[in-house]
C-alpha atoms as a PDB file:
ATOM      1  CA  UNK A   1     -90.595  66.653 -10.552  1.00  0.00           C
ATOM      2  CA  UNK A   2     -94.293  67.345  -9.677  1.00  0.00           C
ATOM      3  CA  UNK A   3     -97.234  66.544 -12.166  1.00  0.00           C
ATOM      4  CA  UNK A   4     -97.884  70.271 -11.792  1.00  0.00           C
ATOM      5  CA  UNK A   5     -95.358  71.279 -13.449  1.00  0.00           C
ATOM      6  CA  UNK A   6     -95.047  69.244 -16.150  1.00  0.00           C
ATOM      7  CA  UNK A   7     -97.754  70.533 -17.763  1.00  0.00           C
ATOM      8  CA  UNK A   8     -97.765  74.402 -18.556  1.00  0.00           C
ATOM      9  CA  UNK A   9     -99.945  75.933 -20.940  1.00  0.00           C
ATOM     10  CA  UNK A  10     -98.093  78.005 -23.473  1.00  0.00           C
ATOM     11  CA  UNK A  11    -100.700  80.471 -25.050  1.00  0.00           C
ATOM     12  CA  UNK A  12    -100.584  80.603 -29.078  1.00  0.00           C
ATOM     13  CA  UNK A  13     -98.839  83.371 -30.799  1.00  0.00           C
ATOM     14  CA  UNK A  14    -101.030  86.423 -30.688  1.00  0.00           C
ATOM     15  CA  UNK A  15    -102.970  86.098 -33.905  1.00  0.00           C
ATOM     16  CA  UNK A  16    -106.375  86.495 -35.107  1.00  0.00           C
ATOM     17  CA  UNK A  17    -107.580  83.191 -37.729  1.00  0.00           C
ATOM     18  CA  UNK A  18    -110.382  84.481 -39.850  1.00  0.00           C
ATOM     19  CA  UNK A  19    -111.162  83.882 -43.084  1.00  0.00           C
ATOM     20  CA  UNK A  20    -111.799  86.689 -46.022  1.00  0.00           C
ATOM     21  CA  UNK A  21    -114.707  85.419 -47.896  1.00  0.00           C
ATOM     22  CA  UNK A  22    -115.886  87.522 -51.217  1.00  0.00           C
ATOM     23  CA  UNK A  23    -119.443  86.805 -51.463  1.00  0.00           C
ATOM     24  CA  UNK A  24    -121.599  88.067 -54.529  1.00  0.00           C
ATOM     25  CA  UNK A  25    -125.068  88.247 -53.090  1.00  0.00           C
ATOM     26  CA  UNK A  26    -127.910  88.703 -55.520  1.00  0.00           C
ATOM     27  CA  UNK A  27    -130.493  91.570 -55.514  1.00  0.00           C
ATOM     28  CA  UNK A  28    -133.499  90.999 -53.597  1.00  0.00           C
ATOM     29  CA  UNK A  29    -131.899  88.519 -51.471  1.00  0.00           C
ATOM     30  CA  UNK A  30    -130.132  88.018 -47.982  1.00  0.00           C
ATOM     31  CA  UNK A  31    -128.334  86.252 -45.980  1.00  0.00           C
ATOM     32  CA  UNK A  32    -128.750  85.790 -42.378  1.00  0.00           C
ATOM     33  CA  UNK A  33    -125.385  85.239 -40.298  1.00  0.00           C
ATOM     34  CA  UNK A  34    -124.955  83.128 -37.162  1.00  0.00           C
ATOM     35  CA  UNK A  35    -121.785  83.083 -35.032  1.00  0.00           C
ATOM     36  CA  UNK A  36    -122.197  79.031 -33.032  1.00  0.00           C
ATOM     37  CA  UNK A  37    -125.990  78.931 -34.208  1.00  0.00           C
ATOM     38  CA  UNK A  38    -127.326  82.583 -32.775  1.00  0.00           C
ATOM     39  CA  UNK A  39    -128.202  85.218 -34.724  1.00  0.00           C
ATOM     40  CA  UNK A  40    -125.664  87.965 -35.644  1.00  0.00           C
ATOM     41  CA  UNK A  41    -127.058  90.035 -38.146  1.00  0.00           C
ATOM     42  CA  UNK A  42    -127.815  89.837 -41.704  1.00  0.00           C
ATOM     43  CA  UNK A  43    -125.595  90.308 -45.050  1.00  0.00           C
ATOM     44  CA  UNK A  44    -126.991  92.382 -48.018  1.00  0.00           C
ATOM     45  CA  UNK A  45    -126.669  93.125 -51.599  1.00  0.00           C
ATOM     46  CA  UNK A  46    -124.007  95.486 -52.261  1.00  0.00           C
ATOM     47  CA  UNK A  47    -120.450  95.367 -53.291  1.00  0.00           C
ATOM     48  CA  UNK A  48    -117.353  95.523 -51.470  1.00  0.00           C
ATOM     49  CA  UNK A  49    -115.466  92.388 -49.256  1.00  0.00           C
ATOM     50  CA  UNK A  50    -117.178  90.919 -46.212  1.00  0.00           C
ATOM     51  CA  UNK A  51    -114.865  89.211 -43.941  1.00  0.00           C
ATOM     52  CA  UNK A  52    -116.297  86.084 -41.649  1.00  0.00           C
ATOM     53  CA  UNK A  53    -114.437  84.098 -39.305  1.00  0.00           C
ATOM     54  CA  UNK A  54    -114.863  80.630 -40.999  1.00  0.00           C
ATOM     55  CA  UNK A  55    -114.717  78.642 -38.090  1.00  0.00           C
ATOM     56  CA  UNK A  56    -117.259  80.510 -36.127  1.00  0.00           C
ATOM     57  CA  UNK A  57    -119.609  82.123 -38.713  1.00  0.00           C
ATOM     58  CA  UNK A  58    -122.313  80.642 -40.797  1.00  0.00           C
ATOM     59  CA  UNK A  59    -123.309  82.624 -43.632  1.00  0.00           C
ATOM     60  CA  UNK A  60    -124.909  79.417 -45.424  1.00  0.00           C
ATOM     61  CA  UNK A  61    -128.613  80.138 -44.928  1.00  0.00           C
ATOM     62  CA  UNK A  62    -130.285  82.307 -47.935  1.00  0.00           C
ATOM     63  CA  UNK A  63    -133.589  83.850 -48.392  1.00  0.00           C
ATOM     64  CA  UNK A  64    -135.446  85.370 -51.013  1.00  0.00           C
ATOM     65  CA  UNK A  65    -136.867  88.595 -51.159  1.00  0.00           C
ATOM     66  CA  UNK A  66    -138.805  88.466 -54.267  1.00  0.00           C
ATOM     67  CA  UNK A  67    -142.364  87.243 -54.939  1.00  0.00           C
ATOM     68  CA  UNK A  68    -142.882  83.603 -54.514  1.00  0.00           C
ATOM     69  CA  UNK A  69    -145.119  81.225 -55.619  1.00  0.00           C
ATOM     70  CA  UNK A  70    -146.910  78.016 -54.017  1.00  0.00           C
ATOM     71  CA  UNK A  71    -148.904  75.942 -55.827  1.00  0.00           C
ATOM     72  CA  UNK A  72    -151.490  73.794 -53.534  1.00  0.00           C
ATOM     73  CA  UNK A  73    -153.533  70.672 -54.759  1.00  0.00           C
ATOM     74  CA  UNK A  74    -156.336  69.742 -52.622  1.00  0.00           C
ATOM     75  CA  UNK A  75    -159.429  67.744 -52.914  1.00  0.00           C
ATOM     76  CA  UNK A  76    -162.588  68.654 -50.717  1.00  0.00           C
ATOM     77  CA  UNK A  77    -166.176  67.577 -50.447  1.00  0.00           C
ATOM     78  CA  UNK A  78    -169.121  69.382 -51.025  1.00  0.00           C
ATOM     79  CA  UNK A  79    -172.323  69.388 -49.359  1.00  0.00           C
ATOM     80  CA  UNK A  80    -173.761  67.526 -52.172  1.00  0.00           C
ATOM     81  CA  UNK A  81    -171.139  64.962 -51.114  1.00  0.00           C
ATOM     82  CA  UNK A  82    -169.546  65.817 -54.797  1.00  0.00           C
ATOM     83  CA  UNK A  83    -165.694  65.716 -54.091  1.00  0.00           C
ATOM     84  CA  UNK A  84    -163.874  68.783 -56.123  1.00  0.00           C
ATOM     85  CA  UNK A  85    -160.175  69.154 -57.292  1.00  0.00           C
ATOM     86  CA  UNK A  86    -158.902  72.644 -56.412  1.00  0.00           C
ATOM     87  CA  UNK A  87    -156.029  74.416 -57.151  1.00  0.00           C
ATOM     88  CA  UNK A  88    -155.153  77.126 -55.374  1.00  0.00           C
ATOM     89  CA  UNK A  89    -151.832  79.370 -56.145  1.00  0.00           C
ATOM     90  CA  UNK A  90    -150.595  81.427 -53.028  1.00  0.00           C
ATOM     91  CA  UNK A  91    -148.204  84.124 -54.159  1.00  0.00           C
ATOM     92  CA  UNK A  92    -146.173  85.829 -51.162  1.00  0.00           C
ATOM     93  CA  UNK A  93    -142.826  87.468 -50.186  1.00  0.00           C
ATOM     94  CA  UNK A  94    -140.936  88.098 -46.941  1.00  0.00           C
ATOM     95  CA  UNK A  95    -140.698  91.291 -46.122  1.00  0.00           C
ATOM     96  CA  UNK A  96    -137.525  93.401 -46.172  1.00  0.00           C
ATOM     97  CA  UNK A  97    -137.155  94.645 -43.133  1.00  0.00           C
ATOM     98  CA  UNK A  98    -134.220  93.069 -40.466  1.00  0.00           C
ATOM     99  CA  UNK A  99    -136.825  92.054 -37.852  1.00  0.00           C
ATOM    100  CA  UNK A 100    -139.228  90.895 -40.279  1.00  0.00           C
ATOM    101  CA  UNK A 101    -136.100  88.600 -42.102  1.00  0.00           C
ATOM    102  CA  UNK A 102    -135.374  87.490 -38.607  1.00  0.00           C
ATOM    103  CA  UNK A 103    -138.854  86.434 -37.531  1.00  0.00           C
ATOM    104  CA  UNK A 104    -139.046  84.421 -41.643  1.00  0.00           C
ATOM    105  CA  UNK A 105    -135.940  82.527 -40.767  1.00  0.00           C
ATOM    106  CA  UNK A 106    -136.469  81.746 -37.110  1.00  0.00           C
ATOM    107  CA  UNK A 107    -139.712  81.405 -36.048  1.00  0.00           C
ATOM    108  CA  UNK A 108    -141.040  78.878 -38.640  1.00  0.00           C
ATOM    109  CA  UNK A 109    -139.754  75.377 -38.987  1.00  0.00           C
ATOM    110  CA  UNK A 110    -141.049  74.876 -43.244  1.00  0.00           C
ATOM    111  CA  UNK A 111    -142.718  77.912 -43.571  1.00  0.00           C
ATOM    112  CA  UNK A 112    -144.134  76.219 -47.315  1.00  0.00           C
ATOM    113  CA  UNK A 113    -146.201  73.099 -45.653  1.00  0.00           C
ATOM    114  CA  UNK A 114    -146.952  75.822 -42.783  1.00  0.00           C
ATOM    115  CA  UNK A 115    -148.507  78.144 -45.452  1.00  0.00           C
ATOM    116  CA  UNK A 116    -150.057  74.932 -47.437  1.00  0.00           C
ATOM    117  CA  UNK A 117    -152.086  73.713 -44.096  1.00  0.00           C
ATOM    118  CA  UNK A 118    -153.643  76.612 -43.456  1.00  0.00           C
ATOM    119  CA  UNK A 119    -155.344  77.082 -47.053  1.00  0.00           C
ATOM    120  CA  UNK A 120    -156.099  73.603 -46.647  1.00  0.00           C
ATOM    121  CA  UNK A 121    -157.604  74.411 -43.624  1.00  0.00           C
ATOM    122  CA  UNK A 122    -159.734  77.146 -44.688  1.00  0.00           C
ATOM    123  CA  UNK A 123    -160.553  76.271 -48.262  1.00  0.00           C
ATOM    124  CA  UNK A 124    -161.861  72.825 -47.023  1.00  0.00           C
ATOM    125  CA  UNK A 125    -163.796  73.943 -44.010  1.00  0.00           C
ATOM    126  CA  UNK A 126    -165.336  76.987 -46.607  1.00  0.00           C
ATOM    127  CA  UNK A 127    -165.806  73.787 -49.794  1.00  0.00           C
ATOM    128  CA  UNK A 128    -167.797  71.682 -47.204  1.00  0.00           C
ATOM    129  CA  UNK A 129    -170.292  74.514 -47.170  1.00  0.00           C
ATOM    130  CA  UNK A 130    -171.189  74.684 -50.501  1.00  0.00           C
ATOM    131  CA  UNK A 131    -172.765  72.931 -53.014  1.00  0.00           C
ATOM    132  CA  UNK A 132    -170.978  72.000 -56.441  1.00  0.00           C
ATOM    133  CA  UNK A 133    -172.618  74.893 -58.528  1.00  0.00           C
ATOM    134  CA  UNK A 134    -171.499  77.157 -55.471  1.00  0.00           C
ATOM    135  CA  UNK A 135    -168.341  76.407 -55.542  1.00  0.00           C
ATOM    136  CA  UNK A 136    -167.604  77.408 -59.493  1.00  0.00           C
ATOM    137  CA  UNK A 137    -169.366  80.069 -58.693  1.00  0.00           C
ATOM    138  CA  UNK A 138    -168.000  81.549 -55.424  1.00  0.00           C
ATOM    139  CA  UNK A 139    -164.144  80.258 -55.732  1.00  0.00           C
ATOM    140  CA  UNK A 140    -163.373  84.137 -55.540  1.00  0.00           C
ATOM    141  CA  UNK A 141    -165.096  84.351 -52.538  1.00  0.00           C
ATOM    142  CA  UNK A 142    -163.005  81.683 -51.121  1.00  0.00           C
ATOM    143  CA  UNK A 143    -160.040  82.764 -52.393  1.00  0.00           C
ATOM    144  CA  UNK A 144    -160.832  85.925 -50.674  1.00  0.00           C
ATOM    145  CA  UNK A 145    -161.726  84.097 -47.187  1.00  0.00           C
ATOM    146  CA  UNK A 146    -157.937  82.375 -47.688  1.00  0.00           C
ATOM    147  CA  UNK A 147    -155.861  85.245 -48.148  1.00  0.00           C
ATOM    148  CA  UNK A 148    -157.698  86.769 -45.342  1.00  0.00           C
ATOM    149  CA  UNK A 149    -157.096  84.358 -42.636  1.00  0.00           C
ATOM    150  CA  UNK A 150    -153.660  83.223 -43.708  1.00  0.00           C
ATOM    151  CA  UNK A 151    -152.578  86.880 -44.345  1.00  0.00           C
ATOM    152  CA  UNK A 152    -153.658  87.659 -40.470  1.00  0.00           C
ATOM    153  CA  UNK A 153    -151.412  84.958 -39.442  1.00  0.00           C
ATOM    154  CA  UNK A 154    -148.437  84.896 -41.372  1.00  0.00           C
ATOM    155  CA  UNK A 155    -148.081  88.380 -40.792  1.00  0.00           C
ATOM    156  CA  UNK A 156    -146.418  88.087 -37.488  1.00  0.00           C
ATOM    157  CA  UNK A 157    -143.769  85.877 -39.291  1.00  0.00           C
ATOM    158  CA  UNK A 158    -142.632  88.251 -41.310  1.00  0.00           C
ATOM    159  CA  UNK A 159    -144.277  86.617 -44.839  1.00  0.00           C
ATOM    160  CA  UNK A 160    -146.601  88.943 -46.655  1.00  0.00           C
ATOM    161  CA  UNK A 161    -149.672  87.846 -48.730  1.00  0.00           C
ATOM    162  CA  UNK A 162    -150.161  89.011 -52.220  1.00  0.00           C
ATOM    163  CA  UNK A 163    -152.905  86.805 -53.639  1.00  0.00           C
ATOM    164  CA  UNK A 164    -154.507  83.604 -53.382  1.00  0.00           C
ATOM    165  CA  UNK A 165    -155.746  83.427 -56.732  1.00  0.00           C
ATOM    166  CA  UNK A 166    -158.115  79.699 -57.167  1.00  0.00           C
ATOM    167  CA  UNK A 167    -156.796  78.450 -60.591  1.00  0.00           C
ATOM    168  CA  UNK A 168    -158.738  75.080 -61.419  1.00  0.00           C
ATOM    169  CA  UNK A 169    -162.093  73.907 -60.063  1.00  0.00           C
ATOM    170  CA  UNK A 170    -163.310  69.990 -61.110  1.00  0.00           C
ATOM    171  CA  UNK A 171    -165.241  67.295 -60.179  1.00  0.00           C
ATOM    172  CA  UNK A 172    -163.597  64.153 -59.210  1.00  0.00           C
ATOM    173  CA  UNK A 173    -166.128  62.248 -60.922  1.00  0.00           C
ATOM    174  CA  UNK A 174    -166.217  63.497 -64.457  1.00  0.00           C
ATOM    175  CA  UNK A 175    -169.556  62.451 -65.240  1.00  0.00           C
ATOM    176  CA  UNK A 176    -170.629  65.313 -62.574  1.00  0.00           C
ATOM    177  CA  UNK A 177    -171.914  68.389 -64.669  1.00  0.00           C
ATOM    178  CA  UNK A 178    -172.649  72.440 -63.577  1.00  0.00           C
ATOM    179  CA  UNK A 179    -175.464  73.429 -65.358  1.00  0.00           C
END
């Protein structure tokens, strides 16, 4: 008897294995799918039974549609080499759209600390300019000159800007007082 023929390969009974998976997705969310890691499509709110094939399909990776909120700490120093607390809240949302929910998911790594060092970035370099009275008094100015830039470049990731709103402005150095 040969090796050859010793080993035959019987195929499986014909039969498809998938798995029916009831999934109760909330409003304003959704869900991107991936069959082996590449993007399939994307799974909405609505009723009804969506069937995955468990062993190929992910369905584990969930994103929010609805307005979120980031809260950033920073410290900067001012031209009067006064160093200032600032807190800065950036308030934003993906947009709804399937190639905008694609981009959101896939083309940022941590889209929070991606969003968090570029207001660093641009509230410091605007802080350094100013002087400690100038920056109480122009904070909406530089909340202005933050949702600008970061709105032009997390735009083409699918994230839209609502507001950048400063929320607390204070010296370091408490005996430091704005007349």
């Amino acid at each position: 008897m040969s090796l050859q023929n010793s080993f035959v390969y019987t195929p499986p009974p014909k039969a498809d294995i998938c798995c029916c998976l009831i999934l109760s997705i909330p409003q304003e969310t959704a869900i991107v799918k991936t069959r082996f890691g590449k993007y399939v499509g994307l799974v909405r709110p609505g009723g009804g039974i969506k069937v995955f094939n468990c062993f190929f399909e992910d369905v584990s990776r969930l994103l929010s549609l609805k307005l979120q909120q980031l809260d950033i700490k920073m410290n900067a120093k001012t031209i009067d080499d006064a160093f200032m607390n600032v807190e800065i809240r950036i308030q934003y949302w993906i947009r709804p759209t399937n190639d905008m929910i694609y981009k959101a998911a896939f083309t940022l790594s941590d889209p929070r600390r991606q969003i968090e060092a570029y207001v660093l970035d641009v509230a410091r370099s605007a802080i350094t300019k100013l002087t400690v009275k100038q920056v109480y008094e122009e904070k909406d100015v530089i909340a202005s000159q933050v949702k600008e830039s970061l709105t032009h470049v997390m735009n083409d990731f699918g994230f839209n800007i609502v507001a950048t709103p400063i929320t607390n402005v204070s010296p370091e150095d408490p005996r430091i007082v704005t007349s």
